[in-house]
Amino acid sequence: MDNLKKQTSILSYWTIRYLIIISIGLLVTALTTFWWIKQEAMDNRMQTTGLLAQEIADRSVGPDGNIEVSQNLKALIENRKRFFKLTVEMCVIITNNKGQLLFSMPPLTEEEMQHKLNDELDDVRSPEYKAATASIQTGDTILGKVFVLQSKKTLKHIPQAEIGFFAIMLLFLIILSWLTIYLLSRKLARPILKVATAAGQISSGQYNIAIQANAKEREINELIVSFQEMAGRLKQLEHSRAIMLAGVSHELKTPVTSIKGLIHAVREKVVEGEEADEFLDIALLEAGKLQRMVADLLDYNALAAGVISIRHDRIAAVPLLSEIVYQWFLTQDSDVSEPELTLPDTPLFLRGDPLRVQQIIVNLLNNSVQAKQQGIPLKLTIELHNTGRGTAEIIITDNGKGILAEHRGLIFEAFFRGGYKQSTLRGLGLGLTFSSLLAESMSGSLKLRDHDFQEAGCTFVLTLPLQR
């Protein structure tokens, strides 16, 4: 596609960008430092020039208190220039208190001096020069002035050797930064590349991956460990999916085969009369089971896709729960005792869909009947109470076969059928999954109470919001 950008490796991508950013940062820092060094050099040289001007002024006072230009002044100036490393372009001017030129180095005429100094003879005329001045005086009497002129260019001058050293240091820092970034990016890219390679293997259906989680960085180590756990979970889910699909296919195929065999027997006159009618009744029962399984599968898919509408009505909890239990008990065999109801004395109003609440409770009660232990009467208790946190709980407890410890975290998984259900009962394993989704769609929840795992019996807690 035209709008897709060309992809590069994470090593190249970050190394180049970090190098550009650091190089720009170092260059800006270098330029700023270079400018500051030049300003400092100019200030330091002006201070040195000022000291030289003051020394010349002190040496220009004779024993009689008048201005006296020493014959050794030129030698002194040259000596100081070498000592302080001052530029050869420096100009020294001595004037009397009337502004007349007494000495200059290099030699200047009055006209040339007037060109260098301003009309007031107290500063330089050209902005490209700076001057250090010192008064020649005896006591409070000013006899004249000393001017030491230097161009700003020479004051800011930095020797080529120092510039070369500075450039070498800058280049060294850039190379060191690049090397550091490269090594760091490579170290970070390696585990990410391993994870990416492993992800490619998973996408192709290979779940047996092994990545060493020995990174010193905590975040990278956690990434690898989490990815391995994810891969293991995907492998388990894929295995479970295959088993569940086989189970669903088997559960749907069994009634179809039975119906086909029963109808075929009647059609071929293998059975006749009352026996044929009995075969047709059994076929109808099998068709009903098949219809319920297909309906469960369709309802689950519809709810998971979010296409089932859920009402949020104001429900009187006590009458609804009593009616649900009454209607359910009417359809049960004689060996099932009536559930024991514990209801609050004060009215309690829920927010939800009455039909969906009935579906959840009936499913839980039917599961309890299926879990009935041989030779032990089934005991069911249902409690309703206000939690005081804006919700109400409907607690359903039975004394059935219970749930195995290894199945506790899987009972709400779609198509899961554990323990006795796999061998004795027909179904798709969608009841608890569908009930849990219904509870969540009403802003509630359906949980298996953790502390009630035991050899026999279990407790489910349906939590629903109260109507404000």
Tab-separated table of C-alpha atoms in Angstrom:
chain	number	residue	atom	x	y	z
A	1	MET	CA	0.000	0.000	0.000
A	2	ASP	CA	1.157	3.516	-0.800
A	3	ASN	CA	0.344	4.876	2.667
A	4	LEU	CA	2.429	2.274	4.495
A	5	LYS	CA	5.757	3.589	5.696
A	6	LYS	CA	8.908	1.619	5.138
A	7	GLN	CA	9.697	-0.278	8.292
A	8	THR	CA	13.131	-0.549	9.851
A	9	SER	CA	14.531	-2.540	12.744
A	10	ILE	CA	14.179	-1.145	16.239
A	11	LEU	CA	17.994	-1.064	16.470
A	12	SER	CA	18.360	1.175	13.413
A	13	TYR	CA	15.266	3.229	14.192
A	14	TRP	CA	16.229	4.283	17.709
A	15	THR	CA	19.993	4.401	17.157
A	16	ILE	CA	19.673	6.884	14.292
A	17	ARG	CA	17.103	9.049	16.059
A	18	TYR	CA	18.925	9.102	19.379
A	19	LEU	CA	22.178	9.867	17.576
A	20	ILE	CA	20.574	12.799	15.745
A	21	ILE	CA	19.024	14.149	18.946
A	22	ILE	CA	22.222	13.810	20.981
A	23	SER	CA	24.361	15.227	18.162
A	24	ILE	CA	22.099	18.269	17.905
A	25	GLY	CA	22.152	18.648	21.687
A	26	LEU	CA	25.932	18.399	21.837
A	27	LEU	CA	26.351	20.842	18.953
A	28	VAL	CA	24.045	23.374	20.599
A	29	THR	CA	25.894	22.889	23.888
A	30	ALA	CA	29.246	23.229	22.113
A	31	LEU	CA	28.215	26.431	20.326
A	32	THR	CA	26.866	27.909	23.544
A	33	THR	CA	30.031	26.926	25.401
A	34	PHE	CA	32.201	28.276	22.587
A	35	TRP	CA	30.366	31.600	22.708
A	36	TRP	CA	30.712	31.739	26.488
A	37	ILE	CA	34.439	30.939	26.284
A	38	LYS	CA	34.940	33.781	23.798
A	39	GLN	CA	33.094	36.203	26.086
A	40	GLU	CA	35.116	35.051	29.061
A	41	ALA	CA	38.331	35.346	27.047
A	42	MET	CA	37.429	38.918	26.065
A	43	ASP	CA	36.603	39.851	29.686
A	44	ASN	CA	39.805	38.281	31.002
A	45	ARG	CA	41.932	39.968	28.351
A	46	MET	CA	40.288	43.319	29.054
A	47	GLN	CA	41.116	42.900	32.746
A	48	THR	CA	44.714	42.102	31.809
A	49	THR	CA	44.771	45.076	29.461
A	50	GLY	CA	43.447	47.281	32.254
A	51	LEU	CA	46.238	46.123	34.541
A	52	LEU	CA	48.771	46.936	31.824
A	53	ALA	CA	47.240	50.397	31.318
A	54	GLN	CA	47.447	51.075	35.053
A	55	GLU	CA	51.065	49.891	35.199
A	56	ILE	CA	51.991	52.180	32.311
A	57	ALA	CA	50.203	55.082	34.039
A	58	ASP	CA	52.104	54.441	37.282
A	59	ARG	CA	55.418	54.309	35.431
A	60	SER	CA	54.668	57.547	33.521
A	61	VAL	CA	54.934	59.815	36.578
A	62	GLY	CA	58.356	61.365	37.025
A	63	PRO	CA	60.106	62.212	40.286
A	64	ASP	CA	58.995	65.837	39.950
A	65	GLY	CA	55.339	64.821	39.732
A	66	ASN	CA	54.983	65.456	36.021
A	67	ILE	CA	54.407	63.082	33.139
A	68	GLU	CA	57.592	61.401	32.103
A	69	VAL	CA	57.575	58.771	29.354
A	70	SER	CA	60.287	56.281	30.104
A	71	GLN	CA	62.682	55.215	27.361
A	72	ASN	CA	62.163	51.616	28.473
A	73	LEU	CA	58.385	51.837	28.021
A	74	LYS	CA	58.396	50.071	24.659
A	75	ALA	CA	60.458	47.216	26.076
A	76	LEU	CA	58.095	47.014	29.044
A	77	ILE	CA	55.053	46.844	26.794
A	78	GLU	CA	56.601	44.118	24.625
A	79	ASN	CA	57.554	42.160	27.701
A	80	ARG	CA	54.046	42.380	29.136
A	81	LYS	CA	52.508	41.397	25.811
A	82	ARG	CA	54.554	38.221	25.765
A	83	PHE	CA	53.905	37.510	29.433
A	84	PHE	CA	50.128	38.014	29.246
A	85	LYS	CA	49.904	36.597	25.711
A	86	LEU	CA	48.351	39.766	24.379
A	87	THR	CA	47.871	40.315	20.674
A	88	VAL	CA	50.459	42.118	18.591
A	89	GLU	CA	47.693	44.354	17.236
A	90	MET	CA	47.437	46.161	20.584
A	91	CYS	CA	47.796	49.972	20.470
A	92	VAL	CA	49.055	52.058	23.441
A	93	ILE	CA	48.397	55.822	23.575
A	94	ILE	CA	49.501	58.308	26.264
A	95	THR	CA	48.059	61.821	26.323
A	96	ASN	CA	48.412	64.767	28.685
A	97	ASN	CA	45.490	66.393	30.443
A	98	LYS	CA	44.916	68.593	27.384
A	99	GLY	CA	44.547	65.568	25.097
A	100	GLN	CA	47.856	66.028	23.328
A	101	LEU	CA	49.619	62.919	22.129
A	102	LEU	CA	52.757	62.174	24.186
A	103	PHE	CA	53.410	58.537	23.266
A	104	SER	CA	51.995	55.870	21.026
A	105	MET	CA	52.921	52.313	20.131
A	106	PRO	CA	52.899	51.790	17.242
A	107	PRO	CA	53.705	55.412	16.402
A	108	LEU	CA	50.672	57.531	15.518
A	109	THR	CA	50.113	61.091	14.415
A	110	GLU	CA	47.656	63.419	16.126
A	111	GLU	CA	45.261	62.907	13.263
A	112	GLU	CA	45.497	59.135	13.512
A	113	MET	CA	44.962	59.331	17.260
A	114	GLN	CA	41.853	61.488	16.715
A	115	HIS	CA	40.606	58.818	14.342
A	116	LYS	CA	40.981	56.072	16.965
A	117	LEU	CA	39.604	58.007	19.965
A	118	ASN	CA	36.302	59.864	20.233
A	119	ASP	CA	35.994	63.635	20.468
A	120	GLU	CA	35.966	63.599	24.279
A	121	LEU	CA	39.155	61.507	24.267
A	122	ASP	CA	37.755	59.084	26.853
A	123	ASP	CA	36.893	56.040	24.729
A	124	VAL	CA	37.396	54.445	21.314
A	125	ARG	CA	35.560	55.779	18.298
A	126	SER	CA	34.992	52.516	16.434
A	127	PRO	CA	32.573	49.951	17.926
A	128	GLU	CA	34.887	47.205	16.684
A	129	TYR	CA	37.479	48.163	19.303
A	130	LYS	CA	37.564	48.238	23.079
A	131	ALA	CA	39.861	50.365	25.219
A	132	ALA	CA	41.235	50.023	28.723
A	133	THR	CA	42.015	53.426	30.250
A	134	ALA	CA	44.008	54.539	33.270
A	135	SER	CA	44.591	58.062	34.604
A	136	ILE	CA	48.093	59.374	35.151
A	137	GLN	CA	47.864	61.352	38.330
A	138	THR	CA	49.715	62.658	41.334
A	139	GLY	CA	47.497	62.726	44.329
A	140	ASP	CA	44.193	64.127	43.093
A	141	THR	CA	45.734	65.893	40.102
A	142	ILE	CA	45.177	64.153	36.747
A	143	LEU	CA	48.181	64.640	34.506
A	144	GLY	CA	46.999	62.590	31.529
A	145	LYS	CA	45.588	59.281	30.381
A	146	VAL	CA	46.782	55.940	29.099
A	147	PHE	CA	44.732	54.121	26.464
A	148	VAL	CA	45.350	50.489	25.570
A	149	LEU	CA	43.266	49.618	22.475
A	150	GLN	CA	42.470	46.171	21.114
A	151	SER	CA	39.952	44.974	18.536
A	152	LYS	CA	37.065	42.845	19.760
A	153	LYS	CA	38.045	40.222	17.224
A	154	THR	CA	41.480	39.793	18.753
A	155	LEU	CA	40.050	39.894	22.271
A	156	LYS	CA	37.748	36.995	21.412
A	157	HIS	CA	40.388	35.115	19.497
A	158	ILE	CA	40.848	31.479	20.521
A	159	PRO	CA	44.000	29.687	19.338
A	160	GLN	CA	43.611	27.037	16.667
A	161	ALA	CA	45.092	24.413	18.959
A	162	GLU	CA	42.345	24.977	21.509
A	163	ILE	CA	39.667	24.923	18.810
A	164	GLY	CA	41.102	21.669	17.474
A	165	PHE	CA	41.134	20.122	20.945
A	166	PHE	CA	37.556	21.283	21.529
A	167	ALA	CA	36.447	19.760	18.194
A	168	ILE	CA	38.183	16.466	18.999
A	169	MET	CA	36.432	16.336	22.386
A	170	LEU	CA	33.070	17.044	20.737
A	171	LEU	CA	33.629	14.316	18.152
A	172	PHE	CA	34.697	11.923	20.897
A	173	LEU	CA	31.492	12.653	22.856
A	174	ILE	CA	29.343	12.081	19.764
A	175	ILE	CA	31.055	8.757	19.041
A	176	LEU	CA	30.794	7.725	22.695
A	177	SER	CA	27.096	8.665	22.745
A	178	TRP	CA	26.470	6.726	19.549
A	179	LEU	CA	28.284	3.680	20.912
A	180	THR	CA	26.336	3.843	24.179
A	181	ILE	CA	23.012	4.187	22.361
A	182	TYR	CA	23.888	1.423	19.927
A	183	LEU	CA	24.828	-1.021	22.676
A	184	LEU	CA	21.754	-0.098	24.727
A	185	SER	CA	19.403	-0.363	21.735
A	186	ARG	CA	20.908	-3.708	20.750
A	187	LYS	CA	20.498	-5.012	24.288
A	188	LEU	CA	16.869	-3.877	24.361
A	189	ALA	CA	16.175	-5.104	20.823
A	190	ARG	CA	17.369	-8.669	21.423
A	191	PRO	CA	14.622	-9.768	23.866
A	192	ILE	CA	11.987	-7.872	21.870
A	193	LEU	CA	13.160	-9.657	18.711
A	194	LYS	CA	12.907	-12.978	20.523
A	195	VAL	CA	9.380	-12.155	21.665
A	196	ALA	CA	8.457	-11.033	18.125
A	197	THR	CA	9.841	-14.275	16.689
A	198	ALA	CA	7.948	-16.290	19.265
A	199	ALA	CA	4.774	-14.318	18.472
A	200	GLY	CA	5.216	-15.261	14.819
A	201	GLN	CA	5.495	-18.911	15.831
A	202	ILE	CA	2.301	-18.626	17.878
A	203	SER	CA	0.463	-17.010	14.968
A	204	SER	CA	1.404	-20.018	12.845
A	205	GLY	CA	0.047	-22.407	15.469
A	206	GLN	CA	3.284	-23.365	17.253
A	207	TYR	CA	2.749	-22.901	20.978
A	208	ASN	CA	5.819	-24.745	22.265
A	209	ILE	CA	8.175	-21.790	22.677
A	210	ALA	CA	11.022	-21.273	25.106
A	211	ILE	CA	12.515	-17.862	25.870
A	212	GLN	CA	15.090	-17.502	28.618
A	213	ALA	CA	13.812	-15.003	31.179
A	214	ASN	CA	17.193	-13.982	32.543
A	215	ALA	CA	17.248	-10.288	31.621
A	216	LYS	CA	18.675	-8.005	34.303
A	217	GLU	CA	16.101	-5.320	33.507
A	218	ARG	CA	12.937	-5.952	35.518
A	219	GLU	CA	10.557	-4.669	32.836
A	220	ILE	CA	12.067	-6.807	30.069
A	221	ASN	CA	12.134	-9.854	32.318
A	222	GLU	CA	8.473	-9.286	33.205
A	223	LEU	CA	7.658	-8.939	29.484
A	224	ILE	CA	9.281	-12.288	28.674
A	225	VAL	CA	7.674	-14.053	31.649
A	226	SER	CA	4.246	-12.611	30.799
A	227	PHE	CA	4.644	-13.623	27.166
A	228	GLN	CA	5.571	-17.165	28.134
A	229	GLU	CA	2.566	-17.330	30.441
A	230	MET	CA	0.386	-15.995	27.613
A	231	ALA	CA	1.776	-18.605	25.243
A	232	GLY	CA	1.051	-21.334	27.779
A	233	ARG	CA	-2.440	-19.990	28.286
A	234	LEU	CA	-3.051	-19.872	24.526
A	235	LYS	CA	-1.807	-23.436	24.223
A	236	GLN	CA	-4.159	-24.514	26.992
A	237	LEU	CA	-7.070	-22.610	25.421
A	238	GLU	CA	-6.350	-24.095	22.009
A	239	HIS	CA	-6.260	-27.563	23.545
A	240	SER	CA	-9.469	-26.853	25.456
A	241	ARG	CA	-11.073	-25.438	22.317
A	242	ALA	CA	-10.293	-28.589	20.380
A	243	ILE	CA	-11.681	-30.772	23.182
A	244	MET	CA	-14.727	-28.543	23.593
A	245	LEU	CA	-15.401	-28.508	19.866
A	246	ALA	CA	-15.189	-32.280	19.809
A	247	GLY	CA	-17.515	-32.426	22.819
A	248	VAL	CA	-20.016	-30.016	21.262
A	249	SER	CA	-19.947	-31.985	18.010
A	250	HIS	CA	-20.495	-35.198	19.943
A	251	GLU	CA	-23.332	-33.754	22.037
A	252	LEU	CA	-25.102	-32.447	18.943
A	253	LYS	CA	-24.451	-35.601	16.942
A	254	THR	CA	-25.778	-38.008	19.617
A	255	PRO	CA	-29.441	-36.875	19.594
A	256	VAL	CA	-29.390	-36.589	15.803
A	257	THR	CA	-28.168	-40.194	15.550
A	258	SER	CA	-30.758	-41.361	18.074
A	259	ILE	CA	-33.574	-39.552	16.311
A	260	LYS	CA	-32.475	-40.930	12.946
A	261	GLY	CA	-32.265	-44.488	14.297
A	262	LEU	CA	-35.624	-44.315	16.071
A	263	ILE	CA	-37.475	-42.869	13.079
A	264	HIS	CA	-35.783	-45.336	10.740
A	265	ALA	CA	-36.917	-48.224	12.935
A	266	VAL	CA	-40.520	-46.978	12.822
A	267	ARG	CA	-40.383	-46.319	9.072
A	268	GLU	CA	-39.005	-49.771	8.292
A	269	LYS	CA	-41.709	-51.401	10.480
A	270	VAL	CA	-39.061	-52.816	12.811
A	271	VAL	CA	-41.346	-51.782	15.642
A	272	GLU	CA	-45.106	-51.408	15.435
A	273	GLY	CA	-48.047	-50.398	17.541
A	274	GLU	CA	-47.387	-49.148	21.052
A	275	GLU	CA	-43.664	-49.794	20.699
A	276	ALA	CA	-43.574	-47.581	17.584
A	277	ASP	CA	-45.380	-44.820	19.487
A	278	GLU	CA	-42.839	-45.199	22.294
A	279	PHE	CA	-40.015	-44.865	19.772
A	280	LEU	CA	-41.585	-41.677	18.398
A	281	ASP	CA	-41.976	-40.265	21.928
A	282	ILE	CA	-38.293	-40.925	22.586
A	283	ALA	CA	-37.437	-39.268	19.273
A	284	LEU	CA	-39.443	-36.217	20.309
A	285	LEU	CA	-37.595	-36.104	23.645
A	286	GLU	CA	-34.255	-36.289	21.838
A	287	ALA	CA	-35.398	-33.577	19.429
A	288	GLY	CA	-36.340	-31.418	22.413
A	289	LYS	CA	-32.889	-31.908	23.934
A	290	LEU	CA	-31.302	-31.063	20.610
A	291	GLN	CA	-33.487	-27.969	20.337
A	292	ARG	CA	-32.475	-26.816	23.843
A	293	MET	CA	-28.764	-27.298	23.085
A	294	VAL	CA	-29.050	-25.341	19.836
A	295	ALA	CA	-31.029	-22.638	21.641
A	296	ASP	CA	-28.345	-22.456	24.350
A	297	LEU	CA	-25.657	-22.127	21.705
A	298	LEU	CA	-27.570	-19.403	19.852
A	299	ASP	CA	-28.357	-17.511	23.083
A	300	TYR	CA	-24.721	-17.645	24.169
A	301	ASN	CA	-23.466	-16.379	20.807
A	302	ALA	CA	-26.094	-13.630	20.745
A	303	LEU	CA	-25.307	-12.467	24.271
A	304	ALA	CA	-21.529	-12.626	23.687
A	305	ALA	CA	-22.045	-10.511	20.550
A	306	GLY	CA	-24.200	-8.028	22.482
A	307	VAL	CA	-27.329	-8.435	20.344
A	308	ILE	CA	-29.675	-9.547	23.171
A	309	SER	CA	-31.565	-6.659	24.736
A	310	ILE	CA	-31.501	-6.521	28.514
A	311	ARG	CA	-34.115	-4.574	30.431
A	312	HIS	CA	-33.346	-2.592	33.575
A	313	ASP	CA	-36.674	-2.540	35.370
A	314	ARG	CA	-37.532	-1.926	38.987
A	315	ILE	CA	-38.066	-5.406	40.432
A	316	ALA	CA	-39.631	-6.340	43.748
A	317	ALA	CA	-37.085	-8.969	44.777
A	318	VAL	CA	-39.061	-10.967	47.359
A	319	PRO	CA	-42.177	-11.675	45.230
A	320	LEU	CA	-40.029	-12.416	42.146
A	321	LEU	CA	-37.796	-14.878	43.960
A	322	SER	CA	-40.769	-16.610	45.609
A	323	GLU	CA	-42.547	-16.981	42.265
A	324	ILE	CA	-39.413	-18.320	40.524
A	325	VAL	CA	-38.868	-20.977	43.189
A	326	TYR	CA	-42.575	-21.924	43.212
A	327	GLN	CA	-42.749	-22.386	39.435
A	328	TRP	CA	-39.493	-24.304	39.328
A	329	PHE	CA	-40.506	-26.680	42.116
A	330	LEU	CA	-43.716	-27.599	40.294
A	331	THR	CA	-41.678	-29.126	37.461
A	332	GLN	CA	-39.430	-31.260	39.685
A	333	ASP	CA	-39.672	-34.934	40.617
A	334	SER	CA	-40.866	-36.059	44.023
A	335	ASP	CA	-37.353	-36.786	45.262
A	336	VAL	CA	-36.456	-33.059	45.100
A	337	SER	CA	-37.323	-31.144	48.247
A	338	GLU	CA	-38.694	-27.630	48.092
A	339	PRO	CA	-35.881	-25.030	48.430
A	340	GLU	CA	-35.656	-23.307	51.800
A	341	LEU	CA	-36.119	-19.556	51.313
A	342	THR	CA	-34.641	-16.920	53.619
A	343	LEU	CA	-36.075	-13.527	52.668
A	344	PRO	CA	-35.838	-10.078	54.304
A	345	ASP	CA	-38.818	-8.615	56.111
A	346	THR	CA	-38.518	-5.240	54.429
A	347	PRO	CA	-39.187	-4.748	50.684
A	348	LEU	CA	-36.114	-4.951	48.465
A	349	PHE	CA	-36.077	-3.571	44.933
A	350	LEU	CA	-33.565	-4.685	42.311
A	351	ARG	CA	-32.666	-3.127	38.966
A	352	GLY	CA	-32.587	-5.677	36.168
A	353	ASP	CA	-34.523	-7.912	33.795
A	354	PRO	CA	-36.982	-10.284	35.595
A	355	LEU	CA	-36.820	-12.863	32.796
A	356	ARG	CA	-32.996	-12.932	32.872
A	357	VAL	CA	-32.941	-13.191	36.676
A	358	GLN	CA	-35.305	-16.172	36.385
A	359	GLN	CA	-33.043	-17.779	33.756
A	360	ILE	CA	-30.008	-17.495	36.038
A	361	ILE	CA	-31.722	-18.869	39.152
A	362	VAL	CA	-33.451	-21.714	37.307
A	363	ASN	CA	-30.147	-22.704	35.698
A	364	LEU	CA	-28.418	-22.768	39.101
A	365	LEU	CA	-31.246	-24.835	40.612
A	366	ASN	CA	-31.167	-27.284	37.700
A	367	ASN	CA	-27.408	-27.657	38.114
A	368	SER	CA	-27.956	-28.465	41.768
A	369	VAL	CA	-30.456	-31.178	40.812
A	370	GLN	CA	-27.967	-32.632	38.340
A	371	ALA	CA	-25.320	-32.633	41.088
A	372	LYS	CA	-27.553	-34.612	43.494
A	373	GLN	CA	-25.699	-37.417	45.278
A	374	GLN	CA	-27.066	-40.925	44.981
A	375	GLY	CA	-29.078	-41.905	48.040
A	376	ILE	CA	-28.826	-38.494	49.722
A	377	PRO	CA	-31.831	-36.136	49.636
A	378	LEU	CA	-31.060	-32.890	47.848
A	379	LYS	CA	-31.178	-29.884	50.134
A	380	LEU	CA	-31.399	-26.402	48.609
A	381	THR	CA	-31.298	-23.098	50.459
A	382	ILE	CA	-31.820	-19.666	48.900
A	383	GLU	CA	-31.011	-16.457	50.779
A	384	LEU	CA	-31.709	-12.867	49.796
A	385	HIS	CA	-30.144	-9.960	51.658
A	386	ASN	CA	-29.011	-6.377	51.241
A	387	THR	CA	-25.220	-5.991	51.241
A	388	GLY	CA	-25.403	-2.323	52.277
A	389	ARG	CA	-23.187	-1.358	49.340
A	390	GLY	CA	-25.939	-0.585	46.836
A	391	THR	CA	-26.358	-4.239	45.841
A	392	ALA	CA	-28.289	-7.320	46.898
A	393	GLU	CA	-27.077	-10.924	46.968
A	394	ILE	CA	-29.042	-14.055	46.112
A	395	ILE	CA	-27.144	-16.993	47.630
A	396	ILE	CA	-27.986	-20.505	46.398
A	397	THR	CA	-26.466	-23.439	48.329
A	398	ASP	CA	-26.843	-27.181	47.757
A	399	ASN	CA	-25.455	-30.389	49.269
A	400	GLY	CA	-24.677	-31.991	45.922
A	401	LYS	CA	-21.476	-33.536	44.599
A	402	GLY	CA	-19.534	-30.284	44.767
A	403	ILE	CA	-16.842	-29.024	42.410
A	404	LEU	CA	-13.366	-30.487	42.097
A	405	ALA	CA	-10.500	-28.209	43.115
A	406	GLU	CA	-8.877	-28.376	39.670
A	407	HIS	CA	-12.150	-27.238	38.049
A	408	ARG	CA	-12.800	-24.193	40.256
A	409	GLY	CA	-11.273	-21.667	37.887
A	410	LEU	CA	-12.860	-23.211	34.771
A	411	ILE	CA	-16.556	-23.600	35.573
A	412	PHE	CA	-17.465	-20.269	33.925
A	413	GLU	CA	-15.508	-21.064	30.758
A	414	ALA	CA	-17.619	-21.665	27.655
A	415	PHE	CA	-18.167	-25.367	26.791
A	416	PHE	CA	-16.467	-26.558	29.977
A	417	ARG	CA	-18.081	-29.674	31.448
A	418	GLY	CA	-16.294	-31.078	34.436
A	419	GLY	CA	-16.469	-34.199	36.551
A	420	TYR	CA	-19.762	-36.056	36.621
A	421	LYS	CA	-21.289	-34.018	33.746
A	422	GLN	CA	-18.861	-35.384	31.175
A	423	SER	CA	-19.924	-38.969	31.787
A	424	THR	CA	-23.550	-38.791	32.969
A	425	LEU	CA	-25.181	-35.675	31.512
A	426	ARG	CA	-25.727	-34.323	28.057
A	427	GLY	CA	-25.184	-30.619	27.350
A	428	LEU	CA	-22.860	-28.030	25.854
A	429	GLY	CA	-21.399	-26.592	29.044
A	430	LEU	CA	-22.826	-23.109	28.425
A	431	GLY	CA	-25.204	-22.778	31.382
A	432	LEU	CA	-22.892	-21.071	33.879
A	433	THR	CA	-21.163	-19.079	31.145
A	434	PHE	CA	-24.500	-17.769	29.866
A	435	SER	CA	-25.712	-17.035	33.408
A	436	SER	CA	-22.529	-15.126	34.226
A	437	LEU	CA	-22.855	-13.030	31.055
A	438	LEU	CA	-26.501	-12.294	31.880
A	439	ALA	CA	-25.549	-11.131	35.390
A	440	GLU	CA	-22.806	-8.863	34.019
A	441	SER	CA	-25.208	-7.399	31.421
A	442	MET	CA	-27.396	-6.284	34.361
A	443	SER	CA	-24.360	-4.659	36.070
A	444	GLY	CA	-24.116	-7.570	38.481
A	445	SER	CA	-22.027	-10.712	38.858
A	446	LEU	CA	-22.224	-14.438	39.423
A	447	LYS	CA	-19.514	-16.007	41.559
A	448	LEU	CA	-18.717	-19.316	43.191
A	449	ARG	CA	-18.044	-18.638	46.860
A	450	ASP	CA	-14.398	-19.529	47.453
A	451	HIS	CA	-14.609	-20.554	51.084
A	452	ASP	CA	-17.378	-23.066	50.368
A	453	PHE	CA	-15.294	-25.503	48.327
A	454	GLN	CA	-15.745	-28.809	50.082
A	455	GLU	CA	-16.248	-32.489	49.496
A	456	ALA	CA	-19.992	-32.034	48.947
A	457	GLY	CA	-22.081	-29.064	47.940
A	458	CYS	CA	-21.304	-25.598	46.691
A	459	THR	CA	-22.590	-22.036	46.947
A	460	PHE	CA	-23.221	-19.567	44.136
A	461	VAL	CA	-23.700	-15.853	44.770
A	462	LEU	CA	-25.724	-13.746	42.341
A	463	THR	CA	-25.117	-10.035	42.960
A	464	LEU	CA	-27.483	-7.457	41.427
A	465	PRO	CA	-27.720	-3.666	41.853
A	466	LEU	CA	-30.471	-2.133	43.955
A	467	GLN	CA	-32.912	0.343	42.457
A	468	ARG	CA	-32.212	3.781	43.933
